[in-house]
Amino acid sequence: MSRTSVLVLRLAGPLQSWGASSRFTRRTTESAPTKSGVVGLLAAAAGVERGDDTRLAPLAALRFGIRIDQPGTRIRDFHTAQHSVTGASMPLSERFYLADAVFVAAVEGDHTLLTGLRDALRVPASPPYLGRRSCPPSEPVDLGLFEDVGLEDVLAGVPWQAAAWYRRRQRTQQTLTVLRETAPDESAAAADVLRDQPVSFDAAHRRHTLRTVVTAVVPTPIPAGPGSTQDTHDPFAALDVLEDESA
């Protein structure tokens, strides 16, 4: 039997957008990263072509979970464009984003596959982005590969990744929300069903199927210690000082 490990990612940036459905000129975002979006990030880093469903399948089969460390704020942008050939104005569209959000994403599966994906994230074939190409991560996304531990334990134990300014404002926060796929031996009776299981990223016929998602809460872990990415330079620290002085 192959070894099972968990690869953990930190998804943080000025803007993120994780659309599960789009209708005409309205492009929405979910409140947390989608599996198709995170698998797409991993596939791009590993150099998997959009139409290569054979190479995509093992990535899509990984068990997936998200922890909401900093929910961010939903914002709306109006988007204009012109036809590249005729120059005619295209219809005005609405695009929604999450600003200042931080998530911990985890995928569980074969140790050898995840080792390759971790290496790909460190030297990606294509740059990673947080749902849309206009949303690059603010820091490296790789948080490490954990062996001999389950998805649930990793999502409960990885240090709180929220920004320092957010942690200061949420000193009494006791729990974090986790959205994870059901385990093979777990009942799906209380789970939600989402059409977010990627089958093909082929631009001509993208396909997704259903997956089951359990919502749970975990005690807020201790924050990452000194030397972590969020404890280096905090551009909002000066604003916090001004806010305290004006109180």
Tab-separated table of C-alpha atoms in Angstrom:
chain	number	residue	atom	x	y	z
A	1	MET	CA	0.000	0.000	0.000
A	2	SER	CA	1.327	3.439	-0.944
A	3	ARG	CA	2.075	6.008	1.742
A	4	THR	CA	-0.409	8.810	2.278
A	5	SER	CA	0.625	12.389	2.994
A	6	VAL	CA	-0.942	15.850	3.122
A	7	LEU	CA	0.335	18.844	1.143
A	8	VAL	CA	-0.567	22.201	2.710
A	9	LEU	CA	-0.846	25.564	0.961
A	10	ARG	CA	-1.247	29.116	2.219
A	11	LEU	CA	-3.511	31.082	-0.121
A	12	ALA	CA	-3.107	34.787	0.614
A	13	GLY	CA	-3.026	37.875	-1.569
A	14	PRO	CA	-4.540	41.324	-2.068
A	15	LEU	CA	-7.328	39.776	-4.178
A	16	GLN	CA	-8.686	36.279	-4.732
A	17	SER	CA	-11.605	35.060	-6.827
A	18	TRP	CA	-12.870	31.475	-6.726
A	19	GLY	CA	-15.780	31.206	-9.120
A	20	ALA	CA	-17.858	28.033	-9.118
A	21	SER	CA	-20.325	29.371	-11.686
A	22	SER	CA	-20.478	32.342	-14.025
A	23	ARG	CA	-23.480	33.675	-15.892
A	24	PHE	CA	-22.962	35.987	-18.843
A	25	THR	CA	-21.593	39.309	-17.546
A	26	ARG	CA	-21.727	38.437	-13.820
A	27	ARG	CA	-18.606	36.656	-12.490
A	28	THR	CA	-19.044	35.758	-8.838
A	29	THR	CA	-16.692	34.306	-6.236
A	30	GLU	CA	-17.260	31.716	-3.543
A	31	SER	CA	-16.399	32.642	0.055
A	32	ALA	CA	-13.568	30.066	0.086
A	33	PRO	CA	-11.284	28.502	-2.532
A	34	THR	CA	-12.845	25.835	-4.743
A	35	LYS	CA	-11.319	22.441	-5.362
A	36	SER	CA	-11.243	23.075	-9.112
A	37	GLY	CA	-9.353	26.320	-8.511
A	38	VAL	CA	-6.731	24.784	-6.219
A	39	VAL	CA	-6.297	21.703	-8.419
A	40	GLY	CA	-5.870	24.090	-11.348
A	41	LEU	CA	-3.135	25.925	-9.423
A	42	LEU	CA	-1.326	22.632	-8.759
A	43	ALA	CA	-1.760	21.454	-12.338
A	44	ALA	CA	-0.341	24.706	-13.716
A	45	ALA	CA	2.667	24.477	-11.400
A	46	ALA	CA	3.272	20.871	-12.523
A	47	GLY	CA	3.011	21.780	-16.209
A	48	VAL	CA	-0.202	19.851	-16.900
A	49	GLU	CA	-1.731	21.087	-20.154
A	50	ARG	CA	-5.393	22.139	-20.099
A	51	GLY	CA	-6.527	19.306	-22.364
A	52	ASP	CA	-4.477	16.585	-20.657
A	53	ASP	CA	-7.249	14.847	-18.698
A	54	THR	CA	-5.048	11.794	-18.067
A	55	ARG	CA	-2.506	13.793	-16.047
A	56	LEU	CA	-5.255	15.821	-14.395
A	57	ALA	CA	-7.117	12.776	-13.042
A	58	PRO	CA	-4.681	11.898	-10.182
A	59	LEU	CA	-4.704	15.516	-8.991
A	60	ALA	CA	-8.492	15.697	-9.086
A	61	ALA	CA	-8.693	12.467	-7.068
A	62	LEU	CA	-6.811	14.012	-4.118
A	63	ARG	CA	-8.960	14.584	-1.026
A	64	PHE	CA	-9.361	18.312	-0.469
A	65	GLY	CA	-10.020	20.651	2.452
A	66	ILE	CA	-9.955	24.376	3.260
A	67	ARG	CA	-9.601	26.294	6.539
A	68	ILE	CA	-10.792	29.894	6.624
A	69	ASP	CA	-8.122	31.755	8.594
A	70	GLN	CA	-9.069	35.263	7.476
A	71	PRO	CA	-12.350	35.527	5.525
A	72	GLY	CA	-11.594	38.813	3.792
A	73	THR	CA	-14.085	41.252	2.311
A	74	ARG	CA	-16.145	40.715	-0.835
A	75	ILE	CA	-15.745	43.544	-3.349
A	76	ARG	CA	-17.213	44.243	-6.792
A	77	ASP	CA	-15.449	45.549	-9.881
A	78	PHE	CA	-16.968	46.772	-13.141
A	79	HIS	CA	-15.026	45.460	-16.125
A	80	THR	CA	-14.931	46.947	-19.624
A	81	ALA	CA	-13.327	45.466	-22.738
A	82	GLN	CA	-13.133	45.921	-26.503
A	83	HIS	CA	-13.262	43.307	-29.245
A	84	SER	CA	-9.710	42.551	-30.361
A	85	VAL	CA	-10.624	42.626	-34.069
A	86	THR	CA	-13.480	45.080	-34.540
A	87	GLY	CA	-12.709	47.405	-31.628
A	88	ALA	CA	-16.369	47.358	-30.617
A	89	SER	CA	-17.132	47.796	-26.924
A	90	MET	CA	-18.077	44.592	-25.139
A	91	PRO	CA	-20.896	44.465	-22.557
A	92	LEU	CA	-20.085	45.880	-19.123
A	93	SER	CA	-19.451	43.002	-16.699
A	94	GLU	CA	-19.392	42.644	-12.909
A	95	ARG	CA	-16.524	40.736	-11.310
A	96	PHE	CA	-16.400	39.886	-7.622
A	97	TYR	CA	-13.297	39.335	-5.487
A	98	LEU	CA	-12.251	38.578	-1.915
A	99	ALA	CA	-9.894	41.244	-0.586
A	100	ASP	CA	-7.340	40.551	2.196
A	101	ALA	CA	-8.371	36.911	2.656
A	102	VAL	CA	-6.149	34.097	3.926
A	103	PHE	CA	-6.894	30.378	3.618
A	104	VAL	CA	-5.116	27.139	4.429
A	105	ALA	CA	-5.710	24.538	1.703
A	106	ALA	CA	-4.751	20.887	2.051
A	107	VAL	CA	-4.775	17.906	-0.314
A	108	GLU	CA	-4.386	14.330	0.887
A	109	GLY	CA	-3.148	11.454	-1.233
A	110	ASP	CA	-0.210	9.453	-2.520
A	111	HIS	CA	3.085	10.568	-0.975
A	112	THR	CA	5.070	10.368	-4.225
A	113	LEU	CA	2.512	12.429	-6.154
A	114	LEU	CA	2.393	15.094	-3.442
A	115	THR	CA	6.178	15.249	-3.220
A	116	GLY	CA	6.272	16.022	-6.940
A	117	LEU	CA	3.607	18.702	-6.540
A	118	ARG	CA	5.478	20.323	-3.645
A	119	ASP	CA	8.636	20.456	-5.766
A	120	ALA	CA	6.627	21.919	-8.659
A	121	LEU	CA	5.264	24.692	-6.438
A	122	ARG	CA	8.817	25.716	-5.581
A	123	VAL	CA	9.832	25.866	-9.272
A	124	PRO	CA	6.484	26.183	-11.093
A	125	ALA	CA	6.065	25.605	-14.824
A	126	SER	CA	3.431	28.366	-14.789
A	127	PRO	CA	2.996	31.035	-12.107
A	128	PRO	CA	0.318	30.243	-9.503
A	129	TYR	CA	-2.660	32.532	-9.093
A	130	LEU	CA	-5.594	32.675	-6.697
A	131	GLY	CA	-8.531	31.813	-8.916
A	132	ARG	CA	-7.834	34.338	-11.677
A	133	ARG	CA	-4.668	35.392	-13.468
A	134	SER	CA	-5.095	38.908	-12.076
A	135	CYS	CA	-4.807	37.550	-8.508
A	136	PRO	CA	-1.209	36.492	-7.730
A	137	PRO	CA	-0.343	35.235	-4.239
A	138	SER	CA	1.496	37.673	-2.014
A	139	GLU	CA	3.882	34.967	-0.730
A	140	PRO	CA	5.029	31.452	-1.651
A	141	VAL	CA	2.054	29.109	-1.267
A	142	ASP	CA	3.892	25.976	-0.059
A	143	LEU	CA	3.466	25.363	3.690
A	144	GLY	CA	4.973	21.889	3.665
A	145	LEU	CA	4.321	18.199	3.213
A	146	PHE	CA	3.067	16.263	6.257
A	147	GLU	CA	3.542	12.493	6.484
A	148	ASP	CA	1.642	9.895	8.511
A	149	VAL	CA	-1.170	12.312	9.411
A	150	GLY	CA	-4.709	12.806	8.125
A	151	LEU	CA	-6.331	15.780	6.433
A	152	GLU	CA	-8.477	16.585	9.481
A	153	ASP	CA	-5.488	16.653	11.846
A	154	VAL	CA	-3.461	18.887	9.542
A	155	LEU	CA	-6.293	21.406	9.116
A	156	ALA	CA	-6.715	21.481	12.898
A	157	GLY	CA	-3.028	21.762	13.740
A	158	VAL	CA	-1.343	24.046	11.191
A	159	PRO	CA	-0.606	27.408	12.881
A	160	TRP	CA	-3.090	30.218	12.325
A	161	GLN	CA	-1.997	32.000	9.145
A	162	ALA	CA	-3.994	35.235	9.446
A	163	ALA	CA	-2.122	38.515	9.093
A	164	ALA	CA	-0.797	40.115	12.259
A	165	TRP	CA	-3.177	43.103	12.021
A	166	TYR	CA	-6.153	40.756	11.697
A	167	ARG	CA	-5.072	38.618	14.658
A	168	ARG	CA	-4.780	41.721	16.843
A	169	ARG	CA	-8.378	42.632	16.012
A	170	GLN	CA	-9.652	39.080	16.615
A	171	ARG	CA	-8.017	38.310	19.962
A	172	THR	CA	-11.117	36.471	21.196
A	173	GLN	CA	-11.568	34.279	18.116
A	174	GLN	CA	-11.929	30.732	19.451
A	175	THR	CA	-12.659	28.656	16.341
A	176	LEU	CA	-11.995	28.523	12.602
A	177	THR	CA	-14.280	27.059	9.938
A	178	VAL	CA	-13.116	24.040	7.937
A	179	LEU	CA	-14.673	22.860	4.667
A	180	ARG	CA	-13.452	19.377	3.763
A	181	GLU	CA	-14.405	16.417	1.640
A	182	THR	CA	-15.809	13.387	3.394
A	183	ALA	CA	-13.468	10.521	4.205
A	184	PRO	CA	-14.020	7.209	2.357
A	185	ASP	CA	-15.533	5.585	5.466
A	186	GLU	CA	-17.553	8.653	6.534
A	187	SER	CA	-21.289	9.096	6.066
A	188	ALA	CA	-22.260	11.826	3.609
A	189	ALA	CA	-25.731	12.239	5.086
A	190	ALA	CA	-24.944	15.627	6.633
A	191	ALA	CA	-22.666	16.812	3.830
A	192	ASP	CA	-23.349	19.457	1.202
A	193	VAL	CA	-22.996	18.642	-2.482
A	194	LEU	CA	-21.100	20.971	-4.815
A	195	ARG	CA	-20.467	20.718	-8.553
A	196	ASP	CA	-16.790	21.428	-8.076
A	197	GLN	CA	-15.004	18.137	-8.833
A	198	PRO	CA	-12.822	18.836	-11.901
A	199	VAL	CA	-12.996	16.339	-14.769
A	200	SER	CA	-11.489	18.384	-17.599
A	201	PHE	CA	-9.995	21.863	-17.918
A	202	ASP	CA	-10.140	21.752	-21.721
A	203	ALA	CA	-11.096	25.268	-22.797
A	204	ALA	CA	-13.572	23.918	-25.361
A	205	HIS	CA	-15.532	21.779	-22.890
A	206	ARG	CA	-14.670	22.260	-19.231
A	207	ARG	CA	-16.383	19.593	-17.144
A	208	HIS	CA	-17.057	19.203	-13.416
A	209	THR	CA	-18.975	16.682	-11.397
A	210	LEU	CA	-20.333	16.559	-7.833
A	211	ARG	CA	-18.366	16.215	-4.597
A	212	THR	CA	-19.455	16.102	-0.945
A	213	VAL	CA	-18.314	18.732	1.552
A	214	VAL	CA	-18.539	18.680	5.358
A	215	THR	CA	-18.484	21.942	7.326
A	216	ALA	CA	-16.767	21.745	10.721
A	217	VAL	CA	-15.103	24.029	13.248
A	218	VAL	CA	-11.699	23.585	14.889
A	219	PRO	CA	-10.105	25.439	17.823
A	220	THR	CA	-7.991	28.329	16.589
A	221	PRO	CA	-4.374	27.100	16.632
A	222	ILE	CA	-1.574	29.245	17.950
A	223	PRO	CA	-0.309	31.661	15.274
A	224	ALA	CA	2.850	30.987	13.338
A	225	GLY	CA	5.848	32.095	15.392
A	226	PRO	CA	8.560	34.696	14.767
A	227	GLY	CA	10.159	34.381	11.370
A	228	SER	CA	6.914	33.408	9.668
A	229	THR	CA	5.840	35.314	6.586
A	230	GLN	CA	3.093	37.310	8.265
A	231	ASP	CA	5.412	38.520	11.030
A	232	THR	CA	7.946	40.173	8.737
A	233	HIS	CA	6.639	43.479	7.396
A	234	ASP	CA	3.070	44.571	8.118
A	235	PRO	CA	2.162	47.671	6.026
A	236	PHE	CA	-1.027	48.158	8.077
A	237	ALA	CA	0.769	48.491	11.418
A	238	ALA	CA	0.977	52.300	11.096
A	239	LEU	CA	-2.780	52.500	10.519
A	240	ASP	CA	-3.391	50.492	13.686
A	241	VAL	CA	-1.335	53.025	15.674
A	242	LEU	CA	-3.322	55.939	14.264
A	243	GLU	CA	-6.571	54.126	15.030
A	244	ASP	CA	-5.505	53.552	18.659
A	245	GLU	CA	-4.523	57.230	19.051
A	246	SER	CA	-7.849	58.469	17.717
A	247	ALA	CA	-9.894	56.164	19.983
